[in-house]
Coordinates of C-alpha atoms and ligand atoms in Angstrom, one line a residue:
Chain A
X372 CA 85.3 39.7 -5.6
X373 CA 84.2 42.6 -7.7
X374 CA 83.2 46.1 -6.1
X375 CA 80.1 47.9 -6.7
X376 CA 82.2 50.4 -9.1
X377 CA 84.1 47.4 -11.1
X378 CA 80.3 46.2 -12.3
X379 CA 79.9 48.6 -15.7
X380 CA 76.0 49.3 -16.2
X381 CA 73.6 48.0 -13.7
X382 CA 72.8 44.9 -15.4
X383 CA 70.0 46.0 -17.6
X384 CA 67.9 48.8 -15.8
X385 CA 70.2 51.6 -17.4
X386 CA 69.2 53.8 -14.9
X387 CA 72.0 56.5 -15.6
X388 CA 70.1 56.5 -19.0
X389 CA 66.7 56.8 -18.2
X390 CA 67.5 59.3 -15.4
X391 CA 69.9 61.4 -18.6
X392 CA 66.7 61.7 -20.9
X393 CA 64.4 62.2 -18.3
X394 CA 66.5 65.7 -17.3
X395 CA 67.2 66.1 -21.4
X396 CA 63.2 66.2 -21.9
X397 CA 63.1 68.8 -19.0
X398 CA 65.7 70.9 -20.6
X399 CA 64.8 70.8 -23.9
X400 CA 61.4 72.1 -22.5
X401 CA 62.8 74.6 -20.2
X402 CA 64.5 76.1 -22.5
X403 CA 62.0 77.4 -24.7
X404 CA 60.7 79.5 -21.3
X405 CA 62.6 82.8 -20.6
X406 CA 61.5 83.2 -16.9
X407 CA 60.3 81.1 -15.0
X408 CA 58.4 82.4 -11.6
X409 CA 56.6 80.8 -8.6
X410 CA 54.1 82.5 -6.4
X411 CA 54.1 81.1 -3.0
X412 CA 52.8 81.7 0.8
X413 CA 53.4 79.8 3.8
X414 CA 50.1 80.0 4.3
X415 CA 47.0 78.7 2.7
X416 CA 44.1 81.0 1.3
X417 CA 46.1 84.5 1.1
X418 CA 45.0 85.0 -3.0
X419 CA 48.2 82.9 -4.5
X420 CA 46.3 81.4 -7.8
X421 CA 44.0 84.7 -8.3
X422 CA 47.2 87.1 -7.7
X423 CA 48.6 84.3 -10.7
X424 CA 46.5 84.6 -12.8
X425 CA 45.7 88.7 -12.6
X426 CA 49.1 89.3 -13.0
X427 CA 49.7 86.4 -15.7
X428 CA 46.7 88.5 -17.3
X429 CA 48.6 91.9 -17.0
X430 CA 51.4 90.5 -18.4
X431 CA 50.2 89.2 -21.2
X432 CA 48.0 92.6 -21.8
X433 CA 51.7 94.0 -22.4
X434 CA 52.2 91.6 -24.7
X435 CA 54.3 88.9 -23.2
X436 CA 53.5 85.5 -23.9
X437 CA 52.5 84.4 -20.5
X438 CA 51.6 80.7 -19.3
X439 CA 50.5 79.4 -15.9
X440 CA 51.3 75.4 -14.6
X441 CA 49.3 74.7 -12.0
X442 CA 51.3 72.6 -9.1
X443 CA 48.3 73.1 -6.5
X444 CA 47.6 69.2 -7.6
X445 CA 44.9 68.6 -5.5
X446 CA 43.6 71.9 -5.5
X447 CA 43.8 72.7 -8.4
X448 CA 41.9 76.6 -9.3
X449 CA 43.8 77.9 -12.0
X450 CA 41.5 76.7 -14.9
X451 CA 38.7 77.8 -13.4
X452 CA 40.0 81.3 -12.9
X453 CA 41.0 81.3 -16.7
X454 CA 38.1 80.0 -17.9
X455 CA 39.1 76.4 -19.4
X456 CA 36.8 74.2 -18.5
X457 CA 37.6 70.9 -17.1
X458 CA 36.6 68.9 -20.4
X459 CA 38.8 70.7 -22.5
X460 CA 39.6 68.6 -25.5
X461 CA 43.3 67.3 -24.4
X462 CA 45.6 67.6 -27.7
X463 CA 48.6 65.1 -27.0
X464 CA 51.2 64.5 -29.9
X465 CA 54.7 63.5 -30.2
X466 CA 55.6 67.8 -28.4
X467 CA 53.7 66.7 -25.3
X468 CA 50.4 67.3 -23.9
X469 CA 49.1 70.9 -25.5
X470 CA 49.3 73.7 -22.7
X471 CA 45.0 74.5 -22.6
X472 CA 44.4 78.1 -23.3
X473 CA 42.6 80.5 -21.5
X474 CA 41.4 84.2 -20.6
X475 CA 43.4 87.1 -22.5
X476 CA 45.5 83.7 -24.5
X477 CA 47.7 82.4 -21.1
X478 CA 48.0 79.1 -22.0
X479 CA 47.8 76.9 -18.5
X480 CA 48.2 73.3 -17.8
X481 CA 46.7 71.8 -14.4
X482 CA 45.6 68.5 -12.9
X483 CA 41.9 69.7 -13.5
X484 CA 42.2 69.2 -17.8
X485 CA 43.4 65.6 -17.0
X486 CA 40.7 64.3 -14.8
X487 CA 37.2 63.3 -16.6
X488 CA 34.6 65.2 -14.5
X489 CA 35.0 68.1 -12.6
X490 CA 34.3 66.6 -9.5
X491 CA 36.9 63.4 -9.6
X492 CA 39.4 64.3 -7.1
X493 CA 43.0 63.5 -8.0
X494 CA 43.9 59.8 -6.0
X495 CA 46.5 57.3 -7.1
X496 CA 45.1 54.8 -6.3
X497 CA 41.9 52.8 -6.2
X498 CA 42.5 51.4 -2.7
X499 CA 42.4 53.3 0.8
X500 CA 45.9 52.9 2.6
X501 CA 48.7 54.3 0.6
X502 CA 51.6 55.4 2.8
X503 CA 52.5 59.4 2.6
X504 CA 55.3 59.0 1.4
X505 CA 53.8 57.3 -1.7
X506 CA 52.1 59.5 -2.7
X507 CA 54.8 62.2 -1.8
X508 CA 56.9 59.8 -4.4
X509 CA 53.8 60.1 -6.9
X510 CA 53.5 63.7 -6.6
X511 CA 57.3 64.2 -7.2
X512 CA 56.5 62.2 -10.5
X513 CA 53.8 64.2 -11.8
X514 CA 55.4 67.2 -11.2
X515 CA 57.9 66.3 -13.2
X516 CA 56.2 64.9 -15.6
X517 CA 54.2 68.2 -16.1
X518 CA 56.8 70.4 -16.2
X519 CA 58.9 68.2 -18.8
X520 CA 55.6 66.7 -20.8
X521 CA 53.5 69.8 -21.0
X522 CA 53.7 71.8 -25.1
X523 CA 53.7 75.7 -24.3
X524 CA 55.8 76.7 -27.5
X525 CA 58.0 79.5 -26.7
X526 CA 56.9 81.5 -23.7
X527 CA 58.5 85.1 -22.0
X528 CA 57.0 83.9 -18.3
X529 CA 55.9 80.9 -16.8
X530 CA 53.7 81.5 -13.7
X531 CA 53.8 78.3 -11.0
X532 CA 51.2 78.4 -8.7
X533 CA 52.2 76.8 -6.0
X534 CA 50.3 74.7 -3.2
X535 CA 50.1 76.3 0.1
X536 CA 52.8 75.8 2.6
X537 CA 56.8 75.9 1.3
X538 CA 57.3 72.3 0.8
X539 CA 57.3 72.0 -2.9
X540 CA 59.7 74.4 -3.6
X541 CA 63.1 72.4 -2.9
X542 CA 61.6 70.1 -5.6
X543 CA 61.0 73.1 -8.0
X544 CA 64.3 74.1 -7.4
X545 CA 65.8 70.7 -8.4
X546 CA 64.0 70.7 -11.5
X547 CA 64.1 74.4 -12.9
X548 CA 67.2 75.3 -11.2
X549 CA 67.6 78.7 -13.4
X550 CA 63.9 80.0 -11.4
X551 CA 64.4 83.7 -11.5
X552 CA 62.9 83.6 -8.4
X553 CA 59.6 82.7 -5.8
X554 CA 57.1 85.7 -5.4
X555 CA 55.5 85.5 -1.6
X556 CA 52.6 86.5 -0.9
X557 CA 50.8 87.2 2.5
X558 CA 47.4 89.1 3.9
X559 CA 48.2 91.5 6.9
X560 CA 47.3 89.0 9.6
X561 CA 50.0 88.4 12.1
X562 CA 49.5 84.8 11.5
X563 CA 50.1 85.1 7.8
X564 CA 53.0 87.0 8.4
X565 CA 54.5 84.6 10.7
X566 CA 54.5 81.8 8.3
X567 CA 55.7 83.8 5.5
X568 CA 58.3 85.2 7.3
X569 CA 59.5 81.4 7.8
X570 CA 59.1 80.9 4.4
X571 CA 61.1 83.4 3.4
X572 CA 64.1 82.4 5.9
X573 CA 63.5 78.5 4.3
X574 CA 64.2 80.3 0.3
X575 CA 66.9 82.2 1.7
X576 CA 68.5 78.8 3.1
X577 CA 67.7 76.6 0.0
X578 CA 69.1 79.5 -1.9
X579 CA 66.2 80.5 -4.0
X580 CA 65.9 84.1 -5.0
X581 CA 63.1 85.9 -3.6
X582 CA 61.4 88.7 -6.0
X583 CA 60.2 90.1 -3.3
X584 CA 56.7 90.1 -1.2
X585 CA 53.7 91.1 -2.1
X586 CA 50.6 92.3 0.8
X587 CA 47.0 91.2 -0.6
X588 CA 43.7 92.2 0.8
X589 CA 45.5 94.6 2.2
X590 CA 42.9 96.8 2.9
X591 CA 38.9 97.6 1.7
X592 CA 37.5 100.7 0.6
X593 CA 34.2 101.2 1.8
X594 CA 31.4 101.8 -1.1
X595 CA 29.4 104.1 1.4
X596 CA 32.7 106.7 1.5
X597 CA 35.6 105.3 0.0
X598 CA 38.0 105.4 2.6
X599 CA 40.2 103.0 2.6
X600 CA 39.9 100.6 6.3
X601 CA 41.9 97.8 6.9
X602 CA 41.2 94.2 7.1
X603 CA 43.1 92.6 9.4
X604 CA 45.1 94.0 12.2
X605 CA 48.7 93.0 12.5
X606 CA 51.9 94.1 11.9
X607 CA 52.8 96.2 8.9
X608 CA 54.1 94.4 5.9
X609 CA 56.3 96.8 4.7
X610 CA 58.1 96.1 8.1
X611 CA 58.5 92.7 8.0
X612 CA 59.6 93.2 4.4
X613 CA 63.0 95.8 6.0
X614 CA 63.7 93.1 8.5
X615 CA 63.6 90.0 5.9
X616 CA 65.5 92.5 3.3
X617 CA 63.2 91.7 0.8
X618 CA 61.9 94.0 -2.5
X619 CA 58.0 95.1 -1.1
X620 CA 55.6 94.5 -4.1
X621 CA 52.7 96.8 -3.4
X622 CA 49.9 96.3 -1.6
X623 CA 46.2 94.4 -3.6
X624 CA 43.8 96.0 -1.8
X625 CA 40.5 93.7 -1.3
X626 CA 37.7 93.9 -3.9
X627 CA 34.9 91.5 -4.1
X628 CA 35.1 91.6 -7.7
X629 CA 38.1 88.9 -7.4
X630 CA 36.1 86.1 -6.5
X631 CA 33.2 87.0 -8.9
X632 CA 32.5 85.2 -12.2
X633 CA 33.0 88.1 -14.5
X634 CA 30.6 85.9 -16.8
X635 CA 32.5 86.6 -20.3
X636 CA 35.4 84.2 -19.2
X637 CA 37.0 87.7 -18.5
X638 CA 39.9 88.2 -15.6
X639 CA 39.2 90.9 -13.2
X640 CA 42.6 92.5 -13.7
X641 CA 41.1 93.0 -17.6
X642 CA 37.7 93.7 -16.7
X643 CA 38.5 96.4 -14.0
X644 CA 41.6 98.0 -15.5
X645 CA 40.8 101.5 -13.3
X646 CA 40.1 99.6 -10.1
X647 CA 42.9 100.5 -7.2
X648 CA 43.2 96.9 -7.3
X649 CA 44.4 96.3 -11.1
X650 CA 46.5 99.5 -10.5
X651 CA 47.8 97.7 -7.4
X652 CA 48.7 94.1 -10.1
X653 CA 50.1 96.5 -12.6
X654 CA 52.3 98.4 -9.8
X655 CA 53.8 94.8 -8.6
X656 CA 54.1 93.7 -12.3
X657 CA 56.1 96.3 -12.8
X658 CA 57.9 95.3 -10.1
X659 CA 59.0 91.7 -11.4
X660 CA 59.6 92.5 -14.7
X661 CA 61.7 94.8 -13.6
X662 CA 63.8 92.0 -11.4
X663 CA 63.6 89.9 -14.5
X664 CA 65.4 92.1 -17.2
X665 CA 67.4 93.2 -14.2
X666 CA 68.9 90.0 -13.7
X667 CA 69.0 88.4 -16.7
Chain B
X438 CA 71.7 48.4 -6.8
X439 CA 73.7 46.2 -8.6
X440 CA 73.9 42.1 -8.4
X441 CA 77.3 39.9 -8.2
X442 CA 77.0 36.3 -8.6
X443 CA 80.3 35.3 -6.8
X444 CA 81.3 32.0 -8.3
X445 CA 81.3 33.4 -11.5
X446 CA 82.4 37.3 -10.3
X447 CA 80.4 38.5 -12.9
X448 CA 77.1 40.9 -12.7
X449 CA 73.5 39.3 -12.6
X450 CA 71.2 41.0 -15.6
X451 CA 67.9 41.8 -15.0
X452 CA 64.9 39.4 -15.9
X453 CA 62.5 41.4 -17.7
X454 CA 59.8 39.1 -17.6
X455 CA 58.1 37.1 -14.5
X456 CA 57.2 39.7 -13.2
X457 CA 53.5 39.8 -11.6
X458 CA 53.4 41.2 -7.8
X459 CA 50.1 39.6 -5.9
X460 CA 49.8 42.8 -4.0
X461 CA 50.9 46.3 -5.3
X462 CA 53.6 46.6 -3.3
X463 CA 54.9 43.2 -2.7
X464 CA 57.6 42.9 -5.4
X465 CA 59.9 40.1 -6.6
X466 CA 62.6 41.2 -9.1
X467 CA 64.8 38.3 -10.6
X468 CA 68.4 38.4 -11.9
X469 CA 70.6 35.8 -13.8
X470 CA 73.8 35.3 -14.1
X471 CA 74.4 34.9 -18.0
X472 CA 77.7 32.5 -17.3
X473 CA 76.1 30.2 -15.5
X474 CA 72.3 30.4 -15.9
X475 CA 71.7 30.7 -12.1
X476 CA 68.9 33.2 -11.1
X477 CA 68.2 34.9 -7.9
X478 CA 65.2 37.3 -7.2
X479 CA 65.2 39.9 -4.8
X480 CA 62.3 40.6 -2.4
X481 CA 60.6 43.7 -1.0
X482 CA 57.9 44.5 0.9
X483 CA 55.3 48.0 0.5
X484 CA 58.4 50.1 2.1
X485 CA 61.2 48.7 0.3
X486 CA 59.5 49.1 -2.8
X487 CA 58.6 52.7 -2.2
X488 CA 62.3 53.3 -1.4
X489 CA 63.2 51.2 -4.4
X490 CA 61.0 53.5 -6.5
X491 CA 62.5 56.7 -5.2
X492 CA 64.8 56.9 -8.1
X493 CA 61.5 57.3 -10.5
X494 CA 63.0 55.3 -13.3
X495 CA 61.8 51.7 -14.7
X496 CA 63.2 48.4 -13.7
X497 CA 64.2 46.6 -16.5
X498 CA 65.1 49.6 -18.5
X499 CA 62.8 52.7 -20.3
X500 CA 60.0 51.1 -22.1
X501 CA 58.1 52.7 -25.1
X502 CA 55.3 53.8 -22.8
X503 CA 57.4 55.3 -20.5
X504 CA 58.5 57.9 -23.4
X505 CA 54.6 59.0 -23.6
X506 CA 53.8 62.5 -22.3
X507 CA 52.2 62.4 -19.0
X508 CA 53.3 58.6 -18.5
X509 CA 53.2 57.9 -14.8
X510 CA 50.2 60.6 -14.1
X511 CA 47.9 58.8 -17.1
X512 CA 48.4 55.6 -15.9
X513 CA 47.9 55.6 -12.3
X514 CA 45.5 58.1 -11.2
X515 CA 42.7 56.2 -10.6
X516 CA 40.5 58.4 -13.1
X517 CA 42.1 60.5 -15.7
X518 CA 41.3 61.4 -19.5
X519 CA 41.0 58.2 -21.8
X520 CA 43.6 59.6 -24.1
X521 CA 46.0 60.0 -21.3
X522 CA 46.0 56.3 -20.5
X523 CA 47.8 54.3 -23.1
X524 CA 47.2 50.9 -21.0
X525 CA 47.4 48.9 -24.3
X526 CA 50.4 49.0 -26.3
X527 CA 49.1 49.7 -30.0
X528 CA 50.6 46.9 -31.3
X529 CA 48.7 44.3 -28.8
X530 CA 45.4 45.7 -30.0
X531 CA 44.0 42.1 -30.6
X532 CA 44.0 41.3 -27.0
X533 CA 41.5 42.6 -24.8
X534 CA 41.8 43.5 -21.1
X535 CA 38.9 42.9 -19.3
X536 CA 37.6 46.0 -16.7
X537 CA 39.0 43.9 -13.7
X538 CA 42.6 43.1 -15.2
X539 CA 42.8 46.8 -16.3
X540 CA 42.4 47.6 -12.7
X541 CA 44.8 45.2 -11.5
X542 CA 47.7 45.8 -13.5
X543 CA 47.4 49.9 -12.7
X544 CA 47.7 49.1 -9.8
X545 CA 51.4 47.5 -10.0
X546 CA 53.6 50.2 -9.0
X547 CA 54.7 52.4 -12.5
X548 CA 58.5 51.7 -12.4
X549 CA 57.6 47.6 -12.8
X550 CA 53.9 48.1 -14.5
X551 CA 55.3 47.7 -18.1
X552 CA 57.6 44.3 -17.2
X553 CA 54.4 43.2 -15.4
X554 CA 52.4 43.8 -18.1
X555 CA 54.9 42.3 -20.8
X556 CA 55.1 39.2 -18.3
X557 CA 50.8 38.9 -19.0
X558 CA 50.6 39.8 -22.2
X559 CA 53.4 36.9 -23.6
X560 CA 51.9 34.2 -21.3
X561 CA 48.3 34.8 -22.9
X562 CA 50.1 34.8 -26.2
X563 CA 51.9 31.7 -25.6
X564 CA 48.5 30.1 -24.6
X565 CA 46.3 31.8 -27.7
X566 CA 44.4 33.3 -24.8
X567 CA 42.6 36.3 -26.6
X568 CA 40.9 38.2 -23.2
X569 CA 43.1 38.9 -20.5
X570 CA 41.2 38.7 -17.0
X571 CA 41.5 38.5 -13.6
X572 CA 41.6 34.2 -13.4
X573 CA 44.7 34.4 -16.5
X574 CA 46.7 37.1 -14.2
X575 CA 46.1 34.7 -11.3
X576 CA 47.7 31.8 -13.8
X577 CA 50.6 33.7 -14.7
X578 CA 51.0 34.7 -10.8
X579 CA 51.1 30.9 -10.1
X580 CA 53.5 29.8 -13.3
X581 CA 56.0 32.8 -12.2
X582 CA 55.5 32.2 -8.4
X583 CA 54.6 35.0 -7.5
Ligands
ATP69 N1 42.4 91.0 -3.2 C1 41.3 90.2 -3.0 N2 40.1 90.7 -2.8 C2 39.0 89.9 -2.7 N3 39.0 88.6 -2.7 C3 40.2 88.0 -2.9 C4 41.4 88.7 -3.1 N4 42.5 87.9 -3.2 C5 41.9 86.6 -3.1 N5 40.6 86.7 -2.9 C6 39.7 85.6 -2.7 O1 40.2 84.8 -1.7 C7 39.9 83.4 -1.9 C8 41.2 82.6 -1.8 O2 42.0 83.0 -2.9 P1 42.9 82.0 -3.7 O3 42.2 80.8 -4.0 O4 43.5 82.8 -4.8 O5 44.0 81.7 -2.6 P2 45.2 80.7 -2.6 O6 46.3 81.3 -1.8 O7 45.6 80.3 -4.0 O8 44.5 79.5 -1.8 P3 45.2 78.0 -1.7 O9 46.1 78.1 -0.6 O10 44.0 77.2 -1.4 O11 45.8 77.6 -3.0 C9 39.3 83.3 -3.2 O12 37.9 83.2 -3.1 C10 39.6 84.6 -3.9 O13 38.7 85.0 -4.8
MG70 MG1 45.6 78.3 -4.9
ZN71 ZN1 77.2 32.8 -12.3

């Protein structure tokens, strides 16, 4: 009787096929990207999609062409903070689905320009009772399928804002395996810097580079007399960031001007250039582009 | 996964039609042995067929829809952007899916949705059926036995 490995083909699917253009599409894509960059945290909340797109909006401010792919699928923030709107006119041709384009000309791509109203929450199904690892399955999918379908043209940095927790990123690795590298980023709470610092240990063991850490709302200057308190009590960052051996990214101090609409579609980091907190974005920009000519 | 039929010691092909699962995740994939005409199906239930879909590829081979952008993401959230969701092959455009049908086949897992589909759309041409709703999907379940 013939053996699994005597039976050319697999009588029709042509799976070797399928799976060969699938990775050919992501390539092809992929290629057109210089560096590619994820911004990640452990933990949930610590300022990863507005420390994306500040910096995506500094970098771009120097020039670079700069794009941001939202992976927080069902959280998605990143077209908010960039100003396109969830009914964005969706351009799809034989390149792919158009990236959206947004404040200071990132062009983004997010869950939010695919669903009709704002409010429709991303499900895959229209029953209750899908299994986890379903939609886990699902999820894999469309993260693919954004990655390898989405139309930036050529690009100098692509930005991923990651979902919180460290979950995603073995899949992420898998697909862009040439990532220059995961940016953390954690607040000064001992909490937050006990996830991170598992985090980090997980990227160290999966093998993905680590640009190093950056500390947000690290800090708040008081409008009464300007000193600078901090926030949260905890270890220092800089500390955590000797024993981890990992490049320390500067410190965003907090400014309540983040979360604000600026109302002209405008980013903070653009609309507050002499803030201590732009300086603080251009300081860690600085920082990664830096590690990226560096290393390649 | 690959199928033998042992009299003949020669690989079973794929069926790419007759396909039409009840339930979304109860699947039955057939195979037939070109030498000698017999056929076999293979059945799953909801975790099989997850762990049969793992692979993210298409029974039956890559279908033209599957090489449109956003493919799986269009076609199975349960909302999305009309132009994202290219549920009716161009070509078919004189047949009509009712609201109910549309539902129904979405919800046929992705990696089967376009043999499903196929499986519907030949039986209601073979019958000059023009609208394709719920009570012809429940035909075409009964002819395929499935
Ligand atoms: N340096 C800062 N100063 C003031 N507010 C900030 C700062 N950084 C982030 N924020 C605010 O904190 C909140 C959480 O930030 P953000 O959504 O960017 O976090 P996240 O890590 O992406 O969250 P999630 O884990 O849900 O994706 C937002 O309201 C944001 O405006
Ligand atoms: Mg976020
Ligand atoms: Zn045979």
């Amino acid at each position: 009787m013939k053996t699994y490995n005597d039976l050319a083909g697999d009588g029709g699917s042509n799976f070797v096929g399928q799976v060969t253009s699938q990775l050919e599409k992501l390539r092809t894509r992929l290629d057109k990207i210089k560096h590619k960059i994820a911004l990640m945290s452990g933990k949930g909340g610590v300022g990863k999609s507005s420390l994306t797109a500040n910096i995506a909006g500094c970098l771009a401010d120097r020039g670079y062409k700069v794009g941001i792919l939202d992976l927080d699928l069902n959280g998605p923030s990143i077209g908010k903070l960039l100003s396109v709107p969830n009914d964005v006119k969706l351009n799809v041709d034989n390149d792919g689905v158009h990236a959206g384009e947004g404040a200071n000309g990132i062009k983004i791509m997010s869950m939010d320009m695919l669903l009709p109203t704002a409010d429709t929450p991303v499900m895959w199904t229209h029953k209750s009772g899908e299994t986890a690892s379903w939609v886990s399955m699902l999820e894999n999918t469309a993260i693919r399928e954004l990655i390898a379908d989405t139309y930036w043209g050529e690009l100098d940095y692509l930005l991923l804002d990651m979902p919180p927790g460290s979950d995603r990123i073995d899949n992420i690795k898998e697909l862009i395996p040439e990532l220059a590298g995961v940016i953390e980023i954690t607040i000064p709470s001992s909490i937050s810097q006990h996830i991170v610092a598992k985090s980090i240990t997980k990227n160290n063991t999966v093998g993905v580079p680590i640009i190093g850490l950056i500390e947000n709302m690290g800090g708040y200057a008081c409008p009464s007399c300007n000193a600078e308190h901090p926030l949260f009590s905890g270890q220092d960052v800089e500390e955590l960031c000797r024993q981890k051996e990992v490049d320390y990214l500067g410190k965003i101090p907090f400014d309540p001007r983040i979360s604000e609409k600026t109302g002209n579609g405008k980013l903070f980091y653009s609309e507050h250039k002499d803030s201590p907190a732009a300086k603080a974005i251009d300081v860690s920009a600085d920082k990664i582009l830096n590690f990226t000519k560096s290393n390649s | 996964m690959k199928f033998l039929c042992i009299p003949c010691d020669t690989q079973m092909e794929t069926q790419t039609d007759g396909i039409m699962p009840s339930d979304s995740k109860n699947l039955a994939l057939k195979f037939k042995c070109k030498k000698c005409g017999h056929s076999i199906a293979m059945l799953t239930n909801k975790f099989e067929t997850e762990f049969v879909s793992k692979i993210g590829v298409e029974i039956g081979g890559g279908s033209e829809e599957s090489k449109s952008p956003f493919n799986m993401v269009g076609n199975t959230l349960s909302q999305a952007k009309e132009i994202l969701n290219k549920d009716q092959p161009a070509e078919k455009k004189e047949l009509v899916w009712t609201d109910e049908a549309k539902e129904r086949i979405q919800r046929v897992p992705f990696f089967v949705r376009n043999m499903a589909k196929k499986t519907v759309i030949s039986y209601a041409q073979e019958h000059g059926a023009t609208v394709i709703d719920a009570k012809l999907m429940d035909e075409v379940r009964d002819k395929v036995g499935m």
